[in-house]
Coordinates of C-alpha atoms and ligand atoms in Angstrom, one line a residue:
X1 CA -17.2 15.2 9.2
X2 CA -13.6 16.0 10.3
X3 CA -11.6 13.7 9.1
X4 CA -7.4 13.4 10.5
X5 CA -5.3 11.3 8.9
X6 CA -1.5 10.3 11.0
X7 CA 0.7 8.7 8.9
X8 CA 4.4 8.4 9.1
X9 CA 4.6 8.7 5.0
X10 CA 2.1 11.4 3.0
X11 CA 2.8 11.5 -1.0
X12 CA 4.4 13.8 -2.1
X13 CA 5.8 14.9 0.8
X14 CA 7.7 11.5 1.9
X15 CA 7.1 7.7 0.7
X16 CA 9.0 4.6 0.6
X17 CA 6.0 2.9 -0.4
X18 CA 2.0 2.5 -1.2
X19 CA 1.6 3.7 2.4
X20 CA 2.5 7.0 1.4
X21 CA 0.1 7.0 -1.8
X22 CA -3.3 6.3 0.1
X23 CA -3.4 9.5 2.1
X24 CA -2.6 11.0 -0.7
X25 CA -5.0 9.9 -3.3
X26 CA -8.1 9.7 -0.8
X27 CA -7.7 13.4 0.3
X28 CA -9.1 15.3 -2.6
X29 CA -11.8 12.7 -3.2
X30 CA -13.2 13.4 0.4
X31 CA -13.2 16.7 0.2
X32 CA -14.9 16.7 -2.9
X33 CA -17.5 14.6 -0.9
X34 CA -18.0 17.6 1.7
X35 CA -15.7 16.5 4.5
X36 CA -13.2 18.4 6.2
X37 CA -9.8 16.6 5.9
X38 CA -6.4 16.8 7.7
X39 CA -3.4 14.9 7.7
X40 CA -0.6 14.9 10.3
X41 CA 3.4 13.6 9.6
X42 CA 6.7 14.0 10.7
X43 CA 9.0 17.1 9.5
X44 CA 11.4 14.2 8.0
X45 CA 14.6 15.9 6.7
X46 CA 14.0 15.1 3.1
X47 CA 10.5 17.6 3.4
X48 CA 12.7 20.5 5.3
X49 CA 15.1 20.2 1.7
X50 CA 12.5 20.4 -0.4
X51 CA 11.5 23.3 1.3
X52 CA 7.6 22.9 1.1
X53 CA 5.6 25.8 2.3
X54 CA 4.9 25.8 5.5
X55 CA 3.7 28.5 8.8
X56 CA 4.1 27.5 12.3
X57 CA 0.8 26.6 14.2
X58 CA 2.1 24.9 18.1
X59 CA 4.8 24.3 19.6
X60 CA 4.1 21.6 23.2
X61 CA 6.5 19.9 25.1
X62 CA 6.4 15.6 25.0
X63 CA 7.5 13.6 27.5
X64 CA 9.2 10.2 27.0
X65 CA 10.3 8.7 29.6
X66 CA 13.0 10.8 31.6
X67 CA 13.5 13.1 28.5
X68 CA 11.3 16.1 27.8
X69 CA 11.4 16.9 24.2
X70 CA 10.1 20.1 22.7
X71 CA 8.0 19.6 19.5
X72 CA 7.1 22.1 16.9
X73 CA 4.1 22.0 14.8
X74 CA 3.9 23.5 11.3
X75 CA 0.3 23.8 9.2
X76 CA 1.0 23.3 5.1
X77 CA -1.6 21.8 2.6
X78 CA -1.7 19.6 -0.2
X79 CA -4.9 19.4 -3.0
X80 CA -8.1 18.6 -0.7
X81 CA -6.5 18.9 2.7
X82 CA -4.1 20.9 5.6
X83 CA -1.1 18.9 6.8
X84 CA 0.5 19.4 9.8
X85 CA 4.0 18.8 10.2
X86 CA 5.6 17.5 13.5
X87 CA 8.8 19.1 13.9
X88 CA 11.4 17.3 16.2
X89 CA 14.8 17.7 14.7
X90 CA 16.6 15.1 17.2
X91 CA 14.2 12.1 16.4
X92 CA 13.4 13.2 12.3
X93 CA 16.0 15.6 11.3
X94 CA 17.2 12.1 9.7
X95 CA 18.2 10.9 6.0
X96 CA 15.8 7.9 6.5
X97 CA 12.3 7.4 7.2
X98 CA 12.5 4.4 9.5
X99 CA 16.1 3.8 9.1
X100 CA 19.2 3.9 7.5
X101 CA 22.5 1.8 5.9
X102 CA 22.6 0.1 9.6
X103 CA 19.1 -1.2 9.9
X104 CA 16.4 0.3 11.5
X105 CA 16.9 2.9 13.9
X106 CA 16.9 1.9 17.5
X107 CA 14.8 4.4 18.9
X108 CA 11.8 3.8 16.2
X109 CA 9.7 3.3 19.5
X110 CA 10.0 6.3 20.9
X111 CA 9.9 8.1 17.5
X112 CA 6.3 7.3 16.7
X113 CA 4.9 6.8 20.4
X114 CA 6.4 10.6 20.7
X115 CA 4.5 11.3 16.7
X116 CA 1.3 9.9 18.1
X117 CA 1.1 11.8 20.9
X118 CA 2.1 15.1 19.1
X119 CA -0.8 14.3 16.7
X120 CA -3.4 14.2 20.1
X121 CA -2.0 17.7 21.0
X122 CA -2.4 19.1 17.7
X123 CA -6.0 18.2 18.0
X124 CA -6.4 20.2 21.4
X125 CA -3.9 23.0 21.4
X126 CA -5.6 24.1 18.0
X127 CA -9.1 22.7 19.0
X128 CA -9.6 20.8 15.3
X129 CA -13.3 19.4 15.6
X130 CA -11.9 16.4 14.9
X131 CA -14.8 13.2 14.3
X132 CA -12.4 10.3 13.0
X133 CA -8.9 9.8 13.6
X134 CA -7.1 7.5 11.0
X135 CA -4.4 6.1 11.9
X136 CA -2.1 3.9 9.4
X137 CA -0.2 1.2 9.9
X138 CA 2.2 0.5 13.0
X139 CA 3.7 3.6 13.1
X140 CA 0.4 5.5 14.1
X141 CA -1.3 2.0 15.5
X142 CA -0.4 4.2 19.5
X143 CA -3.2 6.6 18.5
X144 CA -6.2 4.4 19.0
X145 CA -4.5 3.3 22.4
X146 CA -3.5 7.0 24.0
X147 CA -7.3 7.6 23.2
X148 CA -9.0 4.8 24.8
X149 CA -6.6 4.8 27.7
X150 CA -4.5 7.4 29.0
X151 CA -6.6 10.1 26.8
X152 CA -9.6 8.5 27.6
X153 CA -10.6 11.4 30.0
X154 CA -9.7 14.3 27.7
X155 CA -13.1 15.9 27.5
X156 CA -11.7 17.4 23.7
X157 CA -11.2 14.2 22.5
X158 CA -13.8 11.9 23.8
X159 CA -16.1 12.2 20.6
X160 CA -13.3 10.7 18.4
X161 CA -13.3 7.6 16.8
X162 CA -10.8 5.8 15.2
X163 CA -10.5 3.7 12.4
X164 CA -6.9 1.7 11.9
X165 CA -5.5 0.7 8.1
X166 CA -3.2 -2.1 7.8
X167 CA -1.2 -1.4 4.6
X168 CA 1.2 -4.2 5.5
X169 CA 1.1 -6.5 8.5
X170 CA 4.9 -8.1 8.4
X171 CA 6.0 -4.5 9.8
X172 CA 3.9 -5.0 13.4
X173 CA 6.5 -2.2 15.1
X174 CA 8.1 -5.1 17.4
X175 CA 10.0 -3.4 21.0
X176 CA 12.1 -4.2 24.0
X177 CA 9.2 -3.8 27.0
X178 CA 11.7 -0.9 28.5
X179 CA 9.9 1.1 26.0
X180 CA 6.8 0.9 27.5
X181 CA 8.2 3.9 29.5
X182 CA 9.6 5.9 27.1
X183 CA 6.3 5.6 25.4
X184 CA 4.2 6.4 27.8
X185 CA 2.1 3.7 28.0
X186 CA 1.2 1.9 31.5
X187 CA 2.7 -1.4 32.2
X188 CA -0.9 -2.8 32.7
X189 CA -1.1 -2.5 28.7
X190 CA 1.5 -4.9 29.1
X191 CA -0.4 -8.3 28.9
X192 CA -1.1 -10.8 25.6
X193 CA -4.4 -9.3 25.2
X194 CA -3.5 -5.9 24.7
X195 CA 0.3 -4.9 23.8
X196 CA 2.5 -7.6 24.6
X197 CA 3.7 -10.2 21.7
X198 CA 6.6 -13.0 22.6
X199 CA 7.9 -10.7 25.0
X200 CA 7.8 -7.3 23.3
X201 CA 5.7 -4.1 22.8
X202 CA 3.8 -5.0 19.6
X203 CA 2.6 -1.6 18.2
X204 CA 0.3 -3.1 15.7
X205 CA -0.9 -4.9 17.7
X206 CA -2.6 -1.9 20.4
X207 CA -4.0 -0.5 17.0
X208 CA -5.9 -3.5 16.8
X209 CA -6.9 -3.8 20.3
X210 CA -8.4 -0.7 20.4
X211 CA -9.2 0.9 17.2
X212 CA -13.2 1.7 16.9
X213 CA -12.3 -0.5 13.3
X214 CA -10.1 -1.8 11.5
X215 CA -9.7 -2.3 7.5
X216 CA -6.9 -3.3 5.4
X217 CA -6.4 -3.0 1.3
X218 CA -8.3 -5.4 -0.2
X219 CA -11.5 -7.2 1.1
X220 CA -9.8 -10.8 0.4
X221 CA -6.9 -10.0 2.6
X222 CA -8.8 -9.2 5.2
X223 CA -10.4 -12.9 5.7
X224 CA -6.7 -14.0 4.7
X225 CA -5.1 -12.0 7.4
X226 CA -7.1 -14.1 10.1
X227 CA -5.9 -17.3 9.0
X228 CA -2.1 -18.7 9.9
X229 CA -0.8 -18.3 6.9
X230 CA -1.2 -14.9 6.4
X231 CA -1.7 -13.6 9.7
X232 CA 2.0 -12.9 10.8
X233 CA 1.2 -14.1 14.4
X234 CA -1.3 -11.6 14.8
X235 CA -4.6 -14.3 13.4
X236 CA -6.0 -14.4 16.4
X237 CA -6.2 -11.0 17.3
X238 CA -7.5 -10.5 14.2
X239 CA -10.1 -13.2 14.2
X240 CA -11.4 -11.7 17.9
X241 CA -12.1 -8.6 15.7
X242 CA -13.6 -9.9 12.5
X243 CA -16.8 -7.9 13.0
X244 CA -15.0 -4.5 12.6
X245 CA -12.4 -5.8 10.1
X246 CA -13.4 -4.9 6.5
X247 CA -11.0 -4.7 3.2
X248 CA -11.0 -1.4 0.9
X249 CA -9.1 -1.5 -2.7
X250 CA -6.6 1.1 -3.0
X251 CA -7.0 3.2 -5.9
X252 CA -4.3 4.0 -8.6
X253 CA -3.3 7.5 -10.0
X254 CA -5.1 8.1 -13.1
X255 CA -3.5 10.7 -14.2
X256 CA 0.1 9.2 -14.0
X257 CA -1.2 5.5 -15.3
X258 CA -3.6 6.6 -18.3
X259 CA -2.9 5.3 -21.6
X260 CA -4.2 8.3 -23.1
X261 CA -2.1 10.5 -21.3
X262 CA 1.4 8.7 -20.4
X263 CA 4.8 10.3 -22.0
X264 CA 6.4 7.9 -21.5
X265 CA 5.1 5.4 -23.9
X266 CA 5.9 5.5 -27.4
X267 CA 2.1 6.0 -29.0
X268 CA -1.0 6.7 -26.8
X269 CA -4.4 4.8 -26.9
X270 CA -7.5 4.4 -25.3
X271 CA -10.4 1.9 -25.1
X272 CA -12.4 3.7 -28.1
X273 CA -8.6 3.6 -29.9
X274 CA -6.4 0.4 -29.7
X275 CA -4.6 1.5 -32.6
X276 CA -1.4 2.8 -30.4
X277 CA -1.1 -0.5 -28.7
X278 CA 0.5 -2.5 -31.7
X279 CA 3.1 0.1 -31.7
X280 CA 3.6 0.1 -27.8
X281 CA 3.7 -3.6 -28.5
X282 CA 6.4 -3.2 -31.4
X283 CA 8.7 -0.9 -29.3
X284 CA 8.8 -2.9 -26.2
X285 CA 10.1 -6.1 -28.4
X286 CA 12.4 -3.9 -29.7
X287 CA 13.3 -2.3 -26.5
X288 CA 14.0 -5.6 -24.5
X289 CA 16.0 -7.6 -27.9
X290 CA 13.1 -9.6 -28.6
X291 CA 12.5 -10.8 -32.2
X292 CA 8.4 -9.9 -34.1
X293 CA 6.3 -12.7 -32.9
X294 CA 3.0 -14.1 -33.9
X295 CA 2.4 -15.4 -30.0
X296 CA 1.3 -13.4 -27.0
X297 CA 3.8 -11.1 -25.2
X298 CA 3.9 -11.4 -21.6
X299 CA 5.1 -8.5 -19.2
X300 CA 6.4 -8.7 -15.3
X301 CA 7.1 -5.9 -13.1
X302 CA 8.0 -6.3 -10.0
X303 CA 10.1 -6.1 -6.5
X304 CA 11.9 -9.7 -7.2
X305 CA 11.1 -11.4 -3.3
X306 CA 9.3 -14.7 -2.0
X307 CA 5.9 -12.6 -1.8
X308 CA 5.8 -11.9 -5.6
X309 CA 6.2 -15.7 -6.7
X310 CA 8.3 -15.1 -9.3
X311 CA 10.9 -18.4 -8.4
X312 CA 7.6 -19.9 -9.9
X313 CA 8.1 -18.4 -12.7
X314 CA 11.8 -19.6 -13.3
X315 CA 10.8 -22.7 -12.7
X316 CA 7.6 -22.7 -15.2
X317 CA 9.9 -20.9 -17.8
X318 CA 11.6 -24.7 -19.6
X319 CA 7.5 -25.7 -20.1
X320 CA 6.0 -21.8 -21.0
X321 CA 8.4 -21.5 -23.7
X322 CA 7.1 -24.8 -25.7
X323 CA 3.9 -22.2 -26.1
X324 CA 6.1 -20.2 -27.9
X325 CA 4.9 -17.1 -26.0
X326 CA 7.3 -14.6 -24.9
X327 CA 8.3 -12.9 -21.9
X328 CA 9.3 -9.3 -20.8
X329 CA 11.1 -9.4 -17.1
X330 CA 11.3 -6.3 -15.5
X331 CA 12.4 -6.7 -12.4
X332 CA 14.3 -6.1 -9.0
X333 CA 15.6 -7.3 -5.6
X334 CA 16.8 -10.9 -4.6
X335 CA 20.0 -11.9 -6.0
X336 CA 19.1 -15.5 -6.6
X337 CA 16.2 -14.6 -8.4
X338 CA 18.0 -12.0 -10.5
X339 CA 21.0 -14.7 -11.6
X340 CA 17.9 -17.4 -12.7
X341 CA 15.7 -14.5 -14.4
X342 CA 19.3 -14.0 -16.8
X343 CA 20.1 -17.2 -17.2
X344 CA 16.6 -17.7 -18.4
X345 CA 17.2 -15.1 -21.0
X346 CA 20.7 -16.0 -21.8
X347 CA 18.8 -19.3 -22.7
X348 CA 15.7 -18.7 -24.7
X349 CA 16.6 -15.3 -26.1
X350 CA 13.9 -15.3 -28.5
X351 CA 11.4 -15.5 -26.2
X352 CA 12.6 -14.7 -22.8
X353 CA 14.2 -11.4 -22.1
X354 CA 15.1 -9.7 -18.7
X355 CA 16.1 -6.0 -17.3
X356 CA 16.9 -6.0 -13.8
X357 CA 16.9 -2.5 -12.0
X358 CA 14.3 -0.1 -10.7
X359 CA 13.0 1.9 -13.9
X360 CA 10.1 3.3 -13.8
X361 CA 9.9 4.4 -17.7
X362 CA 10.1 0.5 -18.7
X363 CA 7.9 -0.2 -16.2
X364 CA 5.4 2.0 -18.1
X365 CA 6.4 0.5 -21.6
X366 CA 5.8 -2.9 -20.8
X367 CA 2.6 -2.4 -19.1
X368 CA 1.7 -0.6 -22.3
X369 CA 3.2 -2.8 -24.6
X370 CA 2.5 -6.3 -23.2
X371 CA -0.6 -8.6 -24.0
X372 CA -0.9 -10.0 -20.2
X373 CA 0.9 -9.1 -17.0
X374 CA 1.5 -12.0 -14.6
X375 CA 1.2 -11.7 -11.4
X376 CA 2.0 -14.8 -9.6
X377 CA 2.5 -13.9 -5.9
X378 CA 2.0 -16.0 -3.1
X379 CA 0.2 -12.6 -0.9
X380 CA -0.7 -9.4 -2.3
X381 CA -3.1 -6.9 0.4
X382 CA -3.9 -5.2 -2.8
X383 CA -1.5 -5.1 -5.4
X384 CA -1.1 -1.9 -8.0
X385 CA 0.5 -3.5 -11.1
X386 CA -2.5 -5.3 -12.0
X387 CA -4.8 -2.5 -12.0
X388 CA -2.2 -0.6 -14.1
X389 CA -2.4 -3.6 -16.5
X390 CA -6.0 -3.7 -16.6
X391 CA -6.0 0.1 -17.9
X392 CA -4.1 -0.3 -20.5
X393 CA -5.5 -3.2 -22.0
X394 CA -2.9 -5.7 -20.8
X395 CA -4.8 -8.1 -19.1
X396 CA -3.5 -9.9 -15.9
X397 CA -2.7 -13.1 -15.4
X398 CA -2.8 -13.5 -11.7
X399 CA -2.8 -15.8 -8.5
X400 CA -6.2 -15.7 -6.5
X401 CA -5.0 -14.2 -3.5
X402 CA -5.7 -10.8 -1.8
X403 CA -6.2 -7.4 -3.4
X404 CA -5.2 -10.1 -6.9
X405 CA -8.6 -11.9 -6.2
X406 CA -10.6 -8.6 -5.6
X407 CA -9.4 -6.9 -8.8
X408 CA -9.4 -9.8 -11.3
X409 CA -12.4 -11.3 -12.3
X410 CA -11.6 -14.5 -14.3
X411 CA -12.2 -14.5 -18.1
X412 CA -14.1 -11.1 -17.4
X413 CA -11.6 -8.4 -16.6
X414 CA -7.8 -11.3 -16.6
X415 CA -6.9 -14.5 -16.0
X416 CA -7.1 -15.8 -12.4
X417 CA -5.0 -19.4 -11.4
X418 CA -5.5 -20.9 -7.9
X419 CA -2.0 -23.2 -7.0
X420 CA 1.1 -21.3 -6.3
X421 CA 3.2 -23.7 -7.5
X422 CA 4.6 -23.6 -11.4
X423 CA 1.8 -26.0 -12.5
X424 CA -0.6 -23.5 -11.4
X425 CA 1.0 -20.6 -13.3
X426 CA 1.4 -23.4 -16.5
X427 CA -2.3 -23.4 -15.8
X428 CA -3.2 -19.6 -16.1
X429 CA -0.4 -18.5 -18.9
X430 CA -2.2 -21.5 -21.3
X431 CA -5.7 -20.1 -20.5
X432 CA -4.9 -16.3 -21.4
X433 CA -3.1 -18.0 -24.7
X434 CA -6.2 -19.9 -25.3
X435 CA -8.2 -16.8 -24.8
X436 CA -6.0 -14.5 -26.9
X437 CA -6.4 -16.9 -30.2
X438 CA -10.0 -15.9 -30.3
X439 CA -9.4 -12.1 -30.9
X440 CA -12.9 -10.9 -30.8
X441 CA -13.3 -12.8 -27.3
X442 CA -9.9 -11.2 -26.0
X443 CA -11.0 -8.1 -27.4
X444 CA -14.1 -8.1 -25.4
X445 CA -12.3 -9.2 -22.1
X446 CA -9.3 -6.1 -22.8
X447 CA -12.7 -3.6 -23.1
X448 CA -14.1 -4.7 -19.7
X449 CA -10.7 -4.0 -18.3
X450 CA -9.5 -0.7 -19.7
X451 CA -13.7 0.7 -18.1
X452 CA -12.7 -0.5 -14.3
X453 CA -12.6 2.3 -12.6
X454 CA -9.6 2.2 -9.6
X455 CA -9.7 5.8 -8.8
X456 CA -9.1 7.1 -5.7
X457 CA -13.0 8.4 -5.5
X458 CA -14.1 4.6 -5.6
X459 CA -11.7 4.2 -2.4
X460 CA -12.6 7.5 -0.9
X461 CA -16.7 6.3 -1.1
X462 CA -15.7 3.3 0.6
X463 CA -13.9 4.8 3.5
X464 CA -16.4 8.0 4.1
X465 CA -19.3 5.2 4.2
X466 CA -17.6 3.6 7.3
X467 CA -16.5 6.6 8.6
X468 CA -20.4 7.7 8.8
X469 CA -20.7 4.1 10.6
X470 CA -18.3 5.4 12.8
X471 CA -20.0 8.3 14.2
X472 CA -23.8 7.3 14.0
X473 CA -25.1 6.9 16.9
X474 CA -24.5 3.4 18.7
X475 CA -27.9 1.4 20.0
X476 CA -31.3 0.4 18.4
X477 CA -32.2 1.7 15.4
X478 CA -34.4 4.4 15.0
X479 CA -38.0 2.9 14.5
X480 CA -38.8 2.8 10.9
X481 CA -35.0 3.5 10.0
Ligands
LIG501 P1 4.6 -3.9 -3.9 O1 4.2 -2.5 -3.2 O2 4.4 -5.1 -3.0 O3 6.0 -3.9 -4.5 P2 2.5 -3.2 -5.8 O4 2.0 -3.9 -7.0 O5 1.5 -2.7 -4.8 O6 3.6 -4.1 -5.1 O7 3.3 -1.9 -6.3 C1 4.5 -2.0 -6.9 C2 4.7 -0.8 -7.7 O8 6.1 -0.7 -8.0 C3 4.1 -0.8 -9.1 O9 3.8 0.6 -9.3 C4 5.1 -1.3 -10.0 O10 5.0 -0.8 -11.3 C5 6.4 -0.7 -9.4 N1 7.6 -1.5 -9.6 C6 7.9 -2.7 -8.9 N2 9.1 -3.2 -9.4 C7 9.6 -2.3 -10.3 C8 10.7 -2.2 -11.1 N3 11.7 -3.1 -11.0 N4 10.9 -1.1 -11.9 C9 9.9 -0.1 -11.9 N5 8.8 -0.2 -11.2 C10 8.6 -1.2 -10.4

C-alpha cells in the first residue's frame, strides 16, 4: 500500500508536541512491514535553517480566495519514508508553527486550507499511487473534505481513502465563516452537519465529517471523546461516527527512553539487572536535597495545567506525607500551581522537594531514579510519561482515564485509582506503598512493566491493519472468507 501522511509537525523536522512524534515513529515501522510511505509538511522557517537536504519536485499555483499564491514543492526523506516539503515563504517563512508572542496567527485558516490542498496536487502533479491519505489533527482535518467534495471528481484521486488522527481535540481549528472563501470550500459545507460550529468554520470538525475513519491515541479516549465531558462540543459528531472511531496507543522512542541505554542517568539497568536502579535512586535524592529514606520515592513530570491534576496533588500532599513517603516534583507551567508545589517543599523538605522548569535530563533521572510515577490527570488521549515509567521499572501510579487506563493494568503492570479528587490519589499512593512493602510482589509487578513493549512497531501494526480495512473491498464478504 501507499501510504501519505499530512501533518503540520514531522519529528525531527518541526514539533511542538507528540503530534510531531507519531509520523515519525510509525514511518520506519511501516515500511519495514512492506508499505510505501510518504509524508507531506510545510517548509516552516526553522527546517529552511537547519538546512535539511532537500531537491525540488513541483511547483503549482493555489488559489485562496482573490489571491493566487505560488507554492513550491521539495522531495527530502527521513528513515522509512520521502517527505515532501511545501514551500510558501509568505504563509511559513515564519518563527512559529501556528503562532507567535501575539497569539495565534490570524491567517491559520488559510495557512493549512492552502497546505491541504498543496498536499492533493502533490499527489497528481507527481502521480504518487497513493491508497490512504492520513491526515492529523485540525491542521490537515481539510484533506478528507477537498476529497469527498470538491476533489471528488478528480479521476487521480478517487481510489483514496482517508483515515483522520485526533492527537488533541481542544485545538478543533475554530474560523470566522469569511474564510470559507479563502479556503475554498463551498458555502453549502456551511451547515451544523458538516463545517459549521456556533457560528464558525470548525476544521476538525470536516475531518470528522468525512474522513473514511477516524482514530485517536488511546482506545479509552476514544469512547471518552463521545461523552460531554470530554468531547469539547464535538460528542455528538463523534457519537454519529462511533462505528469508524477506533483508539491506537502511541508508541515511545526506545532508543531515547531505554534504561540500558540512557546517558543521561547516572548507572544503567535493565530488567535482567536492577542493580543500577538503587544508585539512580541514590542520585536523584541527592540531586533534588532529599535526605536517604527507608519509604518509597515518588516521581512527577509534567506540564503543570488543569489536565494533569496535579492541584490534587497539593492538596493530597498535608495527608501523603503522614506515609512518610517522598516526593520528587518536576514540573512546569501554571503559576499557581508552581507557588503551592514550593511551598509544599519549603514545608516538608524531607520529604517533598520540587524543580520547576522544562529539563529534560531530570526528567530522565527521576523516571530512573523513582519507585512510582504519579499520574493523576483528569484526561490524558494517551499519555507518554507513564510508559517511560513503566520501562524503567518505576511503576505508575495513575488515574483511570484515557491512554492512563489503556497502558496501566492495576497491580499488574502500576497502580490505577478511579476519583479525581485528592481522596482518590490518597487512595492509589497508599496501594503502591502497600505493594512496595512486599518486595518480592513489587518486584514481580516492576518485571511485567519494564517487558511492555510501547514501540512504535506495536502502533504501526495497529494502524496498517485498518489501513488494509480501508481499501478492501466494500460489500458482502467473499463466500467462505
Ligand atoms: P503532554 O503531551 O500532555 O504534556 P505526555 O505524557 O504525552 O503529556 O508527554 C509529556 C512529555 O513531556 C513527556 O516526555 C515528559 O517527560 C515531558 N515533560 C513534561 N513536563 C516536563 C518538564 N517539566 N521537564 C522535562 N520534561 C517534561
Amino acid at each position: 500500500m501507499f501510504i501519505l501522511h499530512a501533518s503540520s509537525e514531522i519529528a525531527p523536522f518541526a514539533k511542538t508536541g507528540g503530534l510531531g512524534d507519531v509520523v515519525g515513529g510509525i514511518a520506519r515501522p511501516l515500511a519495514k512491514l512492506g508499505h510505501r510511505v510518504a509524508a507531506v509538511m510545510p517548509l516552516y522557517r526553522r527546517v529552511r535553517d537547519a538546512r535539511v537536504p532537500m531537491k525540488a519536485a513541483a511547483e503549482f499555483d493555489v488559489k485562496c480566495g482573490e489571491a493566487t499564491r505560488r507554492v513550491k514543492v521539495h522531495r527530502g526523506e527521513m528513515p522509512g519514508a520521502e517527505v515532501f516539503f511545501v514551500e510558501q515563504n509568505d504563509l511559513f517563512d515564519r518563527e512559529g508553527l501556528y503562532g507567535g508572542g501575539l497569539g495565534d496567527y490570524p491567517d491559520n485558516a488559510e495557512r493549512f486550507s492552502l497546505f491541504c490542498r498543496a498536499v492533493l496536487r502533490i499527489v497528481t502533479d507527481l502521480r504518487l499511487p497513493v491508497d490512504i491519505v492520513h491526515a492529523h489533527d485540525w491542521q490537515t482535518a481539510l484533506l478528507p473534505v477537498y476529497l469527498r467534495t470538491s476533489h471528488a471528481a478528480d479521476p487521480a484521486l478517487a481510489r483514496i481513502r482517508t483515515l483522520f488522527t485526533i492527537h488533541n481535540l481542544a485545538y478543533q481549528g475554530l474560523f470566522p465563516s469569511h474564510f470559507m472563501h479563502v479556503a475554498a470550500l463551498d458555502w453549502s459545507l456551511f451547515n451544523w452537519k458538516q463545517l459549521e460550529f456556533w457560528g464558525s468554520i470548525n476544521f476538525m470538525k470536516g475531518g470528522l465529517v468525512f474522513a473514511d475513519r477516524i482514530t485517536t491515541v488511546s482506545p479509552r479516549y476514544a469512547q471518552e471523546i463521545q461523552s460531554r465531558e470530554h468531547g469539547c462540543g464535538l460528542e455528538g459528531v463523534l457519537k454519529d461516527r462511533a462505528a469508524d472511531l477506533s483508539g491506537i496507543l502511541n508508541g515511545v522512542d526506545t532508543e531515547e527512553w531505554n534504561p540500558g541505554k540512557d546517558k543521561l542517568i547516572p548507572q544503567r539497568f535493565s530488567a535482567g539487572d536492577m542493580r543500577g536502579k538503587a544508585a539512580c535512586r541514590a542520585h536523584l535524592r541527592r540531586r533534588m536535597g532529599l535526605p536517604e529514606s527507608p519509604a518509597p520515592l515518588f516521581g512527577v513530570v509534567t506540564r503543570l495545567a488543569a489536565q494533569k491534576g496535579i492541584d490534587l496533588l497539593v492538596d493530597a500532599l498535608a495527608e501523603l506525607v503522614g506515609t512518610e513517603a517522598q516526593f520528587a516534583v518536576l514540573g512546569s507551567g501554571d503559576d499557581g500551581l508552581q507557588r503551592a508545589l514550593v511551598a509544599a517543599a519549603q514545608r516538608w523538605p524531607r520529604q517533598v522537594a520540587v524543580q520547576i522548569g522544562f529539563d529534560d535530563r531530570l526528567a530522565h533521572e527521576i523516571t530512573a531514579g523513582a519507585d512510582a510515577l504519579l499520574m493523576p490527570s483528569r484526561w490524558e488521549p494517551c499519555g507518554l510519561s507513564q510508559m517511560y515509567a513503566q520501562l524503567y521499572g518505576t511503576l505508575p501510579v495513575v488515574r483511570r482515564t484515557g491512554g492512563l487506563a489503556d497502558s496501566v493494568e492495576d497491580r499488574a503492570t502500576g497502580f490505577v485509582f478511579d476519583e479525581a479528587s485528592p481522596a482518590g490519589l490518597i487512595l492509589g499512593v497508599r496501594r503502591a506503598i502497600e505493594a512496595w512493602r512486599n518486595p518480592p510482589a513489587w518486584a514481580a509487578i516492576v518485571q511485567a512493566a519494564m517487558k511492555l513493549d510501547w514501540s512504535w512497531d506495536r502502533s504501526a501494526r495497529e494502524y496498517a491493519a485498518l489501513y488494509a480495512k480501508l481499501v478492501a473491498p466494500a460489500g458482502p464478504e467473499a463466500p467462505g472468507a
